[in-house]
Amino acid sequence: MITELSHNLDLKQEQQLVMTPKLQQAIELLQLSTLELNEYLQKEMMENPLLSLEGDYSNQFGSYLPSEQSEGINYENFISKELTLEEKMMGQLGLVFDNDLDRNIGKYIIANLDESGFFNDFQSVMDNLNVSRVSVERVLDKIQGLEPIGVATAGVREFLYLQLEELKGVIQDNNIILAQQIVCEYLDQLSANKLRLISKGLKLEIAYVQKLVDLIRNLKTTPRESFTNNHKNNYLDPDIIIKKIGDRFEIIMNKESFPVLRINKYYQKLLKEKNDSKYRSYIEKKLNSALWLIKSIEQRRETIYSIVKDIVDFQLEFLNSGIKYLIPMTMQEVADRVEVHESTVSRATKNKYIQTPYGLFPLKFFFNEGVKSKDGRVSAIAVREEIKEIIAGEDKNKPLSDQKIKEILEKKGIYISRRTIAKYRAELKIPASRMRKRYD
């Protein structure tokens, strides 16, 4: 049997997308937040002496290389690190305990606070430090009086009671005593807003009970919440600012979020003067890398700007009249109008914030589902705003049920189920009608 062998050469042309390192870099830059971008540029500028940040680059990244401007001072470097609850409590131990044993008990208690800032593990302290319960209670009592008040209490009931105790002399003592009695004896009824049962049990007018309950509800519920609320920093610097000038809206790009890179003039001059081939090769390599990064940063700015401009043009009614007028919009719709891929819109809007006449929002805030209405679709965010306004205007003595809210929305041409209303209300952290009822 003879087998015939042959060799054939076929030519075929096809397109393939190759993820080159430069393309990967461009995609990475697009999705970086302002902080991440600054860290990225810091690293690049340390490695590439040809890069210079326009306006304020002046060795602030610790470079020993020549720069175009004099050195500046970043005062943020002098801001102290924010302490944790445990660190703050540890720092106060030396102020209240004058012997090593009590300090060690205090350290052990603080180190074993639960996620809420409560403490209940007496036996562990007694076993590990070989001390009596009396010693632990003595130290614990002093810790609970440190700032913030109530750290290491046994639970919500004791924590509320201790906060009320601190209000004696500030608020009428009789009110404090009655509020403490509610906390001790009627906490479950308070949580369920069963004020009539409390009124009957204490033999008090229900309107008076309502005032006592309002006092209790203004207190913190956990020691850690009390600490974090005092130290929370909600400040966010917007990446884009939308400002109304005359009858149109201007888009202002934050310089911190969209920096401008330049080639350092010092090295440009050296490149012209030096004839050494190795030196020129090094500079040219760094120059090409710097030019590509500059191009990528500019492309990032242009892409984000075009997406923001499309959002602004599409959401003019919202910018003029408020959140209730937000129009449903998807990433795919924006991508089609801007003529980019949907994934590009997703990356470009990631971790970016925009300042509007109605507040600061993440860019992704504008991408939201639609709800059926008489005019076609209405934004789910706008519906939530409607629900919030309806509840804000209700009679607090006769709060509206979800079914009643559904009927009010239907009169406005918005058609959603009672279950969806309950879902949106929960997202807004608004309790059910039974819990909203007041007895003033």
Short mmCIF file of C-alpha atoms in Angstrom, two decimals:
data_model
loop_
_atom_site.label_atom_id
_atom_site.label_comp_id
_atom_site.label_asym_id
_atom_site.label_seq_id
_atom_site.Cartn_x
_atom_site.Cartn_y
_atom_site.Cartn_z
CA MET A 1 0.00 0.00 0.00
CA ILE A 2 1.43 3.36 -1.08
CA THR A 3 0.52 6.56 0.79
CA GLU A 4 0.91 9.81 -1.12
CA LEU A 5 2.27 12.69 0.91
CA SER A 6 1.85 16.31 -0.07
CA HIS A 7 2.64 19.75 1.40
CA ASN A 8 0.18 22.62 1.01
CA LEU A 9 0.66 26.26 1.98
CA ASP A 10 -2.55 28.15 2.82
CA LEU A 11 -2.62 31.89 3.44
CA LYS A 12 -5.47 33.22 5.56
CA GLN A 13 -6.06 36.79 6.77
CA GLU A 14 -7.86 37.38 10.07
CA GLN A 15 -8.17 40.13 12.67
CA GLN A 16 -7.17 39.66 16.28
CA LEU A 17 -7.12 42.08 19.21
CA VAL A 18 -3.80 41.78 20.99
CA MET A 19 -3.65 43.18 24.52
CA THR A 20 -0.28 44.87 24.36
CA PRO A 21 1.29 46.27 27.56
CA LYS A 22 0.49 49.80 26.32
CA LEU A 23 -3.17 48.96 25.71
CA GLN A 24 -3.39 47.36 29.16
CA GLN A 25 -1.89 50.54 30.62
CA ALA A 26 -4.49 52.72 28.89
CA ILE A 27 -7.35 50.54 30.18
CA GLU A 28 -5.90 50.57 33.69
CA LEU A 29 -5.58 54.37 33.71
CA LEU A 30 -9.20 54.83 32.61
CA GLN A 31 -10.66 53.14 35.69
CA LEU A 32 -8.32 54.65 38.31
CA SER A 33 -9.76 56.96 40.96
CA THR A 34 -8.04 60.29 41.71
CA LEU A 35 -6.08 58.81 44.62
CA GLU A 36 -5.07 55.73 42.63
CA LEU A 37 -4.04 57.89 39.67
CA ASN A 38 -1.88 60.11 41.88
CA GLU A 39 -0.18 57.03 43.35
CA TYR A 40 0.35 55.62 39.87
CA LEU A 41 1.88 58.88 38.60
CA GLN A 42 4.07 59.10 41.68
CA LYS A 43 5.55 55.71 40.83
CA GLU A 44 5.97 56.56 37.14
CA MET A 45 7.65 59.89 37.88
CA MET A 46 10.07 58.23 40.27
CA GLU A 47 11.05 55.77 37.53
CA ASN A 48 11.03 58.19 34.61
CA PRO A 49 12.92 61.49 35.15
CA LEU A 50 11.54 62.93 31.90
CA LEU A 51 8.02 63.21 33.28
CA SER A 52 6.91 66.44 34.89
CA LEU A 53 3.50 67.33 36.32
CA GLU A 54 2.29 70.64 34.97
CA GLY A 55 1.64 73.38 37.48
CA ASP A 56 2.89 71.97 40.76
CA TYR A 57 5.40 69.15 40.28
CA SER A 58 8.32 70.13 42.41
CA ASN A 59 9.99 67.06 43.86
CA GLN A 60 6.94 66.52 46.06
CA PHE A 61 7.29 62.82 45.33
CA GLY A 62 10.68 62.73 46.96
CA SER A 63 12.72 62.75 43.75
CA TYR A 64 16.31 63.99 43.86
CA LEU A 65 16.16 64.87 40.17
CA PRO A 66 16.10 68.47 38.88
CA SER A 67 12.64 70.01 38.43
CA GLU A 68 11.18 73.04 36.76
CA GLN A 69 9.84 74.69 39.93
CA SER A 70 10.88 75.16 43.53
CA GLU A 71 9.93 72.65 46.18
CA GLY A 72 6.48 72.97 47.79
CA ILE A 73 5.03 71.58 50.99
CA ASN A 74 2.14 69.15 51.14
CA TYR A 75 0.57 69.89 54.52
CA GLU A 76 -1.51 66.71 54.33
CA ASN A 77 1.68 64.86 55.24
CA PHE A 78 1.47 66.42 58.71
CA ILE A 79 -2.06 65.17 59.48
CA SER A 80 -1.99 62.61 62.30
CA LYS A 81 -3.26 59.08 61.73
CA GLU A 82 -6.84 58.53 62.87
CA LEU A 83 -6.97 56.33 65.97
CA THR A 84 -9.16 53.27 66.33
CA LEU A 85 -11.52 52.95 69.30
CA GLU A 86 -9.16 50.46 70.96
CA GLU A 87 -6.12 52.72 70.46
CA LYS A 88 -7.96 55.70 71.94
CA MET A 89 -9.05 53.69 74.98
CA MET A 90 -5.53 52.28 75.51
CA GLY A 91 -4.16 55.82 75.52
CA GLN A 92 -6.45 56.77 78.41
CA LEU A 93 -5.58 53.85 80.71
CA GLY A 94 -2.57 55.63 82.23
CA LEU A 95 -4.82 58.51 83.29
CA VAL A 96 -7.09 56.41 85.50
CA PHE A 97 -4.98 53.46 86.71
CA ASP A 98 -1.89 53.87 88.86
CA ASN A 99 -0.84 50.21 89.15
CA ASP A 100 0.23 47.56 86.64
CA LEU A 101 -2.44 45.00 87.60
CA ASP A 102 -5.37 47.32 86.88
CA ARG A 103 -3.72 48.54 83.66
CA ASN A 104 -3.24 44.94 82.49
CA ILE A 105 -6.88 44.11 83.25
CA GLY A 106 -7.92 47.26 81.38
CA LYS A 107 -5.76 46.34 78.36
CA TYR A 108 -7.26 42.85 78.26
CA ILE A 109 -10.82 44.19 78.43
CA ILE A 110 -10.19 46.72 75.63
CA ALA A 111 -8.46 44.14 73.45
CA ASN A 112 -11.52 41.88 73.73
CA LEU A 113 -14.28 44.34 72.86
CA ASP A 114 -16.74 42.92 70.33
CA GLU A 115 -17.52 44.52 66.96
CA SER A 116 -20.01 46.88 68.60
CA GLY A 117 -17.69 47.95 71.43
CA PHE A 118 -19.44 45.84 74.10
CA PHE A 119 -17.74 43.50 76.58
CA ASN A 120 -19.13 40.35 78.22
CA ASP A 121 -16.18 37.98 78.61
CA PHE A 122 -15.52 38.23 82.37
CA GLN A 123 -14.42 34.62 82.69
CA SER A 124 -11.67 34.98 80.10
CA VAL A 125 -10.12 37.92 81.99
CA MET A 126 -10.34 36.07 85.31
CA ASP A 127 -8.77 32.89 83.91
CA ASN A 128 -5.98 34.47 81.87
CA LEU A 129 -4.92 37.09 84.41
CA ASN A 130 -5.78 35.08 87.53
CA VAL A 131 -7.84 37.89 89.07
CA SER A 132 -11.18 38.04 90.87
CA ARG A 133 -14.46 39.18 89.33
CA VAL A 134 -14.50 42.06 91.81
CA SER A 135 -11.19 43.33 90.36
CA VAL A 136 -12.49 43.06 86.80
CA GLU A 137 -15.72 44.91 87.69
CA ARG A 138 -13.76 47.67 89.42
CA VAL A 139 -11.59 48.26 86.34
CA LEU A 140 -14.55 47.87 83.97
CA ASP A 141 -16.50 50.55 85.82
CA LYS A 142 -13.70 53.07 85.27
CA ILE A 143 -13.29 52.13 81.59
CA GLN A 144 -17.00 52.70 80.97
CA GLY A 145 -16.57 56.28 82.21
CA LEU A 146 -13.81 57.08 79.71
CA GLU A 147 -14.42 58.78 76.36
CA PRO A 148 -16.54 57.82 74.54
CA ILE A 149 -18.89 57.06 77.41
CA GLY A 150 -20.21 53.50 77.60
CA VAL A 151 -17.38 51.55 75.97
CA ALA A 152 -17.27 47.97 77.34
CA THR A 153 -20.86 48.01 78.59
CA ALA A 154 -22.66 44.65 78.43
CA GLY A 155 -25.17 45.58 75.71
CA VAL A 156 -27.62 48.12 74.28
CA ARG A 157 -29.74 48.33 77.44
CA GLU A 158 -26.79 49.19 79.72
CA PHE A 159 -25.28 51.52 77.11
CA LEU A 160 -28.50 53.54 76.76
CA TYR A 161 -28.91 53.67 80.54
CA LEU A 162 -25.37 55.04 80.99
CA GLN A 163 -25.87 57.71 78.30
CA LEU A 164 -29.06 58.84 80.04
CA GLU A 165 -27.19 58.99 83.35
CA GLU A 166 -24.74 61.45 81.74
CA LEU A 167 -27.67 63.72 80.82
CA LYS A 168 -28.73 64.27 84.44
CA GLY A 169 -28.47 67.96 85.23
CA VAL A 170 -28.81 68.81 81.54
CA ILE A 171 -32.34 67.43 81.18
CA GLN A 172 -34.93 67.34 83.97
CA ASP A 173 -33.97 64.45 86.28
CA ASN A 174 -37.52 63.07 86.45
CA ASN A 175 -37.55 62.67 82.65
CA ILE A 176 -34.19 60.89 82.79
CA ILE A 177 -35.39 58.50 85.50
CA LEU A 178 -38.52 57.62 83.51
CA ALA A 179 -36.50 57.18 80.29
CA GLN A 180 -34.13 54.84 82.17
CA GLN A 181 -37.14 52.87 83.40
CA ILE A 182 -38.35 52.46 79.79
CA VAL A 183 -34.88 51.25 78.77
CA CYS A 184 -34.73 48.75 81.64
CA GLU A 185 -38.30 47.42 81.53
CA TYR A 186 -39.76 48.17 78.09
CA LEU A 187 -36.91 48.01 75.58
CA ASP A 188 -38.63 45.34 73.45
CA GLN A 189 -41.84 47.39 73.31
CA LEU A 190 -39.81 50.48 72.47
CA SER A 191 -38.11 48.64 69.57
CA ALA A 192 -41.55 47.63 68.24
CA ASN A 193 -42.94 51.17 68.74
CA LYS A 194 -45.65 49.80 71.05
CA LEU A 195 -45.98 53.04 72.96
CA ARG A 196 -49.53 52.33 74.15
CA LEU A 197 -48.25 49.32 76.13
CA ILE A 198 -45.51 51.47 77.68
CA SER A 199 -48.06 54.18 78.48
CA LYS A 200 -50.33 51.67 80.16
CA GLY A 201 -47.46 50.06 82.10
CA LEU A 202 -46.09 53.36 83.41
CA LYS A 203 -49.54 54.95 83.83
CA LEU A 204 -48.42 57.98 81.82
CA GLU A 205 -50.07 60.02 79.08
CA ILE A 206 -49.03 58.59 75.71
CA ALA A 207 -47.92 62.02 74.45
CA TYR A 208 -45.50 62.21 77.42
CA VAL A 209 -44.22 58.70 76.64
CA GLN A 210 -43.60 59.83 73.05
CA LYS A 211 -41.33 62.64 74.32
CA LEU A 212 -39.38 60.18 76.49
CA VAL A 213 -39.04 57.77 73.57
CA ASP A 214 -37.80 60.60 71.32
CA LEU A 215 -35.12 61.33 73.94
CA ILE A 216 -33.99 57.68 73.94
CA ARG A 217 -33.99 57.41 70.15
CA ASN A 218 -31.60 60.36 69.90
CA LEU A 219 -28.97 58.33 71.76
CA LYS A 220 -26.34 56.13 70.10
CA THR A 221 -27.04 52.39 70.09
CA THR A 222 -23.45 51.07 70.26
CA PRO A 223 -20.18 52.45 71.69
CA ARG A 224 -18.38 51.97 68.38
CA GLU A 225 -21.08 53.94 66.55
CA SER A 226 -20.61 56.71 69.11
CA PHE A 227 -16.87 56.75 68.38
CA THR A 228 -16.98 56.54 64.58
CA ASN A 229 -19.67 59.23 64.26
CA ASN A 230 -17.42 61.66 66.11
CA HIS A 231 -14.51 60.94 63.79
CA LYS A 232 -16.20 60.35 60.44
CA ASN A 233 -14.96 62.44 57.53
CA ASN A 234 -17.53 62.51 54.75
CA TYR A 235 -15.62 64.99 52.59
CA LEU A 236 -15.17 63.96 48.97
CA ASP A 237 -13.44 66.04 46.33
CA PRO A 238 -15.44 65.79 43.06
CA ASP A 239 -13.65 64.72 39.88
CA ILE A 240 -16.08 66.73 37.72
CA ILE A 241 -18.11 69.82 38.59
CA ILE A 242 -21.27 70.79 36.71
CA LYS A 243 -21.86 74.53 37.00
CA LYS A 244 -24.75 76.47 35.51
CA ILE A 245 -23.63 79.60 33.70
CA GLY A 246 -26.49 81.56 32.22
CA ASP A 247 -28.85 79.08 30.60
CA ARG A 248 -26.31 76.31 30.01
CA PHE A 249 -24.23 73.90 32.07
CA GLU A 250 -20.42 73.94 32.01
CA ILE A 251 -18.30 70.85 32.70
CA ILE A 252 -15.26 71.61 34.88
CA MET A 253 -12.63 68.88 35.17
CA ASN A 254 -10.80 68.86 38.52
CA LYS A 255 -7.06 69.35 37.94
CA GLU A 256 -6.25 66.83 40.67
CA SER A 257 -8.34 64.17 38.93
CA PHE A 258 -7.15 65.03 35.43
CA PRO A 259 -3.49 66.10 35.72
CA VAL A 260 -1.47 67.33 32.75
CA LEU A 261 1.93 65.71 32.20
CA ARG A 262 4.81 67.33 30.36
CA ILE A 263 8.33 66.37 29.30
CA ASN A 264 10.88 67.86 31.70
CA LYS A 265 12.70 70.65 29.86
CA TYR A 266 15.94 69.89 31.66
CA TYR A 267 16.18 66.45 30.01
CA GLN A 268 14.99 67.77 26.66
CA LYS A 269 17.99 70.09 26.75
CA LEU A 270 20.36 67.28 27.73
CA LEU A 271 19.09 65.13 24.88
CA LYS A 272 20.12 67.82 22.42
CA GLU A 273 23.51 68.42 24.02
CA LYS A 274 24.76 64.91 24.85
CA ASN A 275 26.32 62.82 22.11
CA ASP A 276 27.00 59.69 24.16
CA SER A 277 25.11 56.82 22.45
CA LYS A 278 24.31 54.94 25.67
CA TYR A 279 23.03 58.08 27.30
CA ARG A 280 20.95 59.01 24.26
CA SER A 281 19.54 55.47 24.08
CA TYR A 282 18.43 55.64 27.72
CA ILE A 283 16.86 59.09 27.32
CA GLU A 284 15.09 58.14 24.10
CA LYS A 285 13.64 55.01 25.71
CA LYS A 286 12.34 57.04 28.65
CA LEU A 287 11.07 59.69 26.25
CA ASN A 288 8.99 57.19 24.28
CA SER A 289 7.56 55.79 27.53
CA ALA A 290 6.76 59.30 28.77
CA LEU A 291 5.06 60.30 25.52
CA TRP A 292 2.85 57.21 25.60
CA LEU A 293 1.83 57.91 29.21
CA ILE A 294 1.06 61.54 28.36
CA LYS A 295 -1.07 60.37 25.45
CA SER A 296 -2.88 57.81 27.65
CA ILE A 297 -3.63 60.40 30.34
CA GLU A 298 -5.03 62.79 27.74
CA GLN A 299 -7.09 59.97 26.19
CA ARG A 300 -8.45 59.20 29.67
CA ARG A 301 -9.51 62.82 30.11
CA GLU A 302 -11.17 62.99 26.68
CA THR A 303 -13.05 59.71 27.16
CA ILE A 304 -14.41 60.67 30.58
CA TYR A 305 -15.30 64.16 29.32
CA SER A 306 -17.27 62.78 26.37
CA ILE A 307 -19.20 60.40 28.65
CA VAL A 308 -19.95 63.16 31.18
CA LYS A 309 -21.06 65.51 28.38
CA ASP A 310 -23.48 62.87 27.12
CA ILE A 311 -24.88 62.39 30.64
CA VAL A 312 -25.28 66.15 31.11
CA ASP A 313 -27.03 66.57 27.75
CA PHE A 314 -29.35 63.64 28.50
CA GLN A 315 -30.13 64.65 32.08
CA LEU A 316 -30.83 68.37 31.61
CA GLU A 317 -34.24 68.03 33.25
CA PHE A 318 -32.59 66.60 36.38
CA LEU A 319 -29.95 69.36 36.43
CA ASN A 320 -32.65 72.02 36.13
CA SER A 321 -35.32 70.59 38.43
CA GLY A 322 -33.93 67.92 40.79
CA ILE A 323 -33.71 64.18 41.46
CA LYS A 324 -37.41 63.54 40.79
CA TYR A 325 -36.73 64.37 37.13
CA LEU A 326 -33.88 61.90 36.64
CA ILE A 327 -34.38 59.95 33.40
CA PRO A 328 -33.69 56.18 33.25
CA MET A 329 -30.40 55.53 31.48
CA THR A 330 -28.14 52.52 30.91
CA MET A 331 -24.41 52.23 30.21
CA GLN A 332 -25.18 50.64 26.86
CA GLU A 333 -27.25 53.66 25.81
CA VAL A 334 -24.41 56.04 26.70
CA ALA A 335 -21.88 53.77 24.98
CA ASP A 336 -23.96 53.80 21.76
CA ARG A 337 -24.24 57.59 21.74
CA VAL A 338 -20.54 58.17 22.53
CA GLU A 339 -19.53 55.32 20.17
CA VAL A 340 -17.45 53.33 22.65
CA HIS A 341 -17.85 49.88 24.18
CA GLU A 342 -20.08 49.47 27.23
CA SER A 343 -17.08 48.23 29.24
CA THR A 344 -15.33 51.54 28.49
CA VAL A 345 -18.23 53.45 30.05
CA SER A 346 -18.13 51.14 33.06
CA ARG A 347 -14.39 51.67 33.57
CA ALA A 348 -14.54 55.41 32.94
CA THR A 349 -17.26 55.97 35.54
CA LYS A 350 -15.74 53.70 38.21
CA ASN A 351 -14.83 55.55 41.45
CA LYS A 352 -15.51 58.97 39.90
CA TYR A 353 -17.64 61.64 41.55
CA ILE A 354 -19.57 64.51 40.02
CA GLN A 355 -20.76 67.71 41.73
CA THR A 356 -24.19 68.82 40.51
CA PRO A 357 -26.55 71.62 41.60
CA TYR A 358 -28.36 68.94 43.67
CA GLY A 359 -25.40 67.39 45.43
CA LEU A 360 -22.36 65.17 44.97
CA PHE A 361 -22.98 61.81 43.30
CA PRO A 362 -20.91 58.89 42.01
CA LEU A 363 -21.03 58.87 38.21
CA LYS A 364 -22.66 55.44 38.30
CA PHE A 365 -25.61 57.06 40.11
CA PHE A 366 -26.97 58.12 36.70
CA PHE A 367 -27.26 54.56 35.45
CA ASN A 368 -30.52 53.24 36.85
CA GLU A 369 -33.42 51.01 35.98
CA GLY A 370 -36.74 52.29 34.76
CA VAL A 371 -40.19 51.84 36.29
CA LYS A 372 -43.40 51.73 34.23
CA SER A 373 -45.31 55.01 34.06
CA LYS A 374 -47.99 56.65 31.94
CA ASP A 375 -45.24 58.40 29.94
CA GLY A 376 -43.24 55.20 29.36
CA ARG A 377 -40.45 54.89 31.92
CA VAL A 378 -39.49 56.77 35.05
CA SER A 379 -36.21 56.38 36.94
CA ALA A 380 -36.23 54.10 39.98
CA ILE A 381 -34.20 56.79 41.78
CA ALA A 382 -36.93 59.33 40.96
CA VAL A 383 -39.55 56.92 42.33
CA ARG A 384 -37.60 56.55 45.57
CA GLU A 385 -37.50 60.34 45.81
CA GLU A 386 -41.27 60.47 45.30
CA ILE A 387 -41.76 57.91 48.09
CA LYS A 388 -39.49 59.91 50.38
CA GLU A 389 -41.48 63.10 49.73
CA ILE A 390 -44.84 61.35 50.21
CA ILE A 391 -43.74 59.97 53.59
CA ALA A 392 -42.19 63.29 54.63
CA GLY A 393 -45.56 64.98 54.06
CA GLU A 394 -47.75 62.36 55.76
CA ASP A 395 -49.65 62.83 59.00
CA LYS A 396 -47.24 61.32 61.55
CA ASN A 397 -50.16 60.33 63.77
CA LYS A 398 -51.66 58.40 60.83
CA PRO A 399 -48.72 57.25 58.68
CA LEU A 400 -49.37 55.91 55.22
CA SER A 401 -49.23 52.18 54.53
CA ASP A 402 -47.31 50.85 51.52
CA GLN A 403 -50.66 50.13 49.83
CA LYS A 404 -51.73 53.76 50.30
CA ILE A 405 -48.39 54.99 48.90
CA LYS A 406 -48.95 52.69 45.90
CA GLU A 407 -52.34 54.32 45.27
CA ILE A 408 -50.85 57.84 45.52
CA LEU A 409 -48.11 56.93 43.03
CA GLU A 410 -50.67 55.47 40.62
CA LYS A 411 -52.51 58.80 40.64
CA LYS A 412 -49.21 60.37 39.55
CA GLY A 413 -48.93 57.86 36.72
CA ILE A 414 -46.29 55.60 38.33
CA TYR A 415 -47.19 51.91 38.41
CA ILE A 416 -45.24 49.70 40.83
CA SER A 417 -46.21 46.92 43.20
CA ARG A 418 -46.61 47.27 46.95
CA ARG A 419 -43.68 44.87 47.39
CA THR A 420 -41.44 47.15 45.30
CA ILE A 421 -42.49 50.13 47.41
CA ALA A 422 -41.52 48.19 50.56
CA LYS A 423 -38.15 47.42 48.94
CA TYR A 424 -37.48 51.05 47.99
CA ARG A 425 -38.59 52.22 51.44
CA ALA A 426 -36.15 49.79 53.06
CA GLU A 427 -33.36 51.08 50.80
CA LEU A 428 -34.18 54.59 52.02
CA LYS A 429 -33.96 53.29 55.61
CA ILE A 430 -37.56 54.38 56.27
CA PRO A 431 -39.40 52.07 58.71
CA ALA A 432 -42.86 50.62 58.12
CA SER A 433 -45.95 52.70 58.93
CA ARG A 434 -46.41 50.99 62.30
CA MET A 435 -42.91 52.10 63.32
CA ARG A 436 -43.42 55.65 62.02
CA LYS A 437 -46.57 56.27 64.04
CA ARG A 438 -46.30 59.05 66.62
CA TYR A 439 -48.54 59.90 69.57
CA ASP A 440 -48.06 63.64 69.95
#
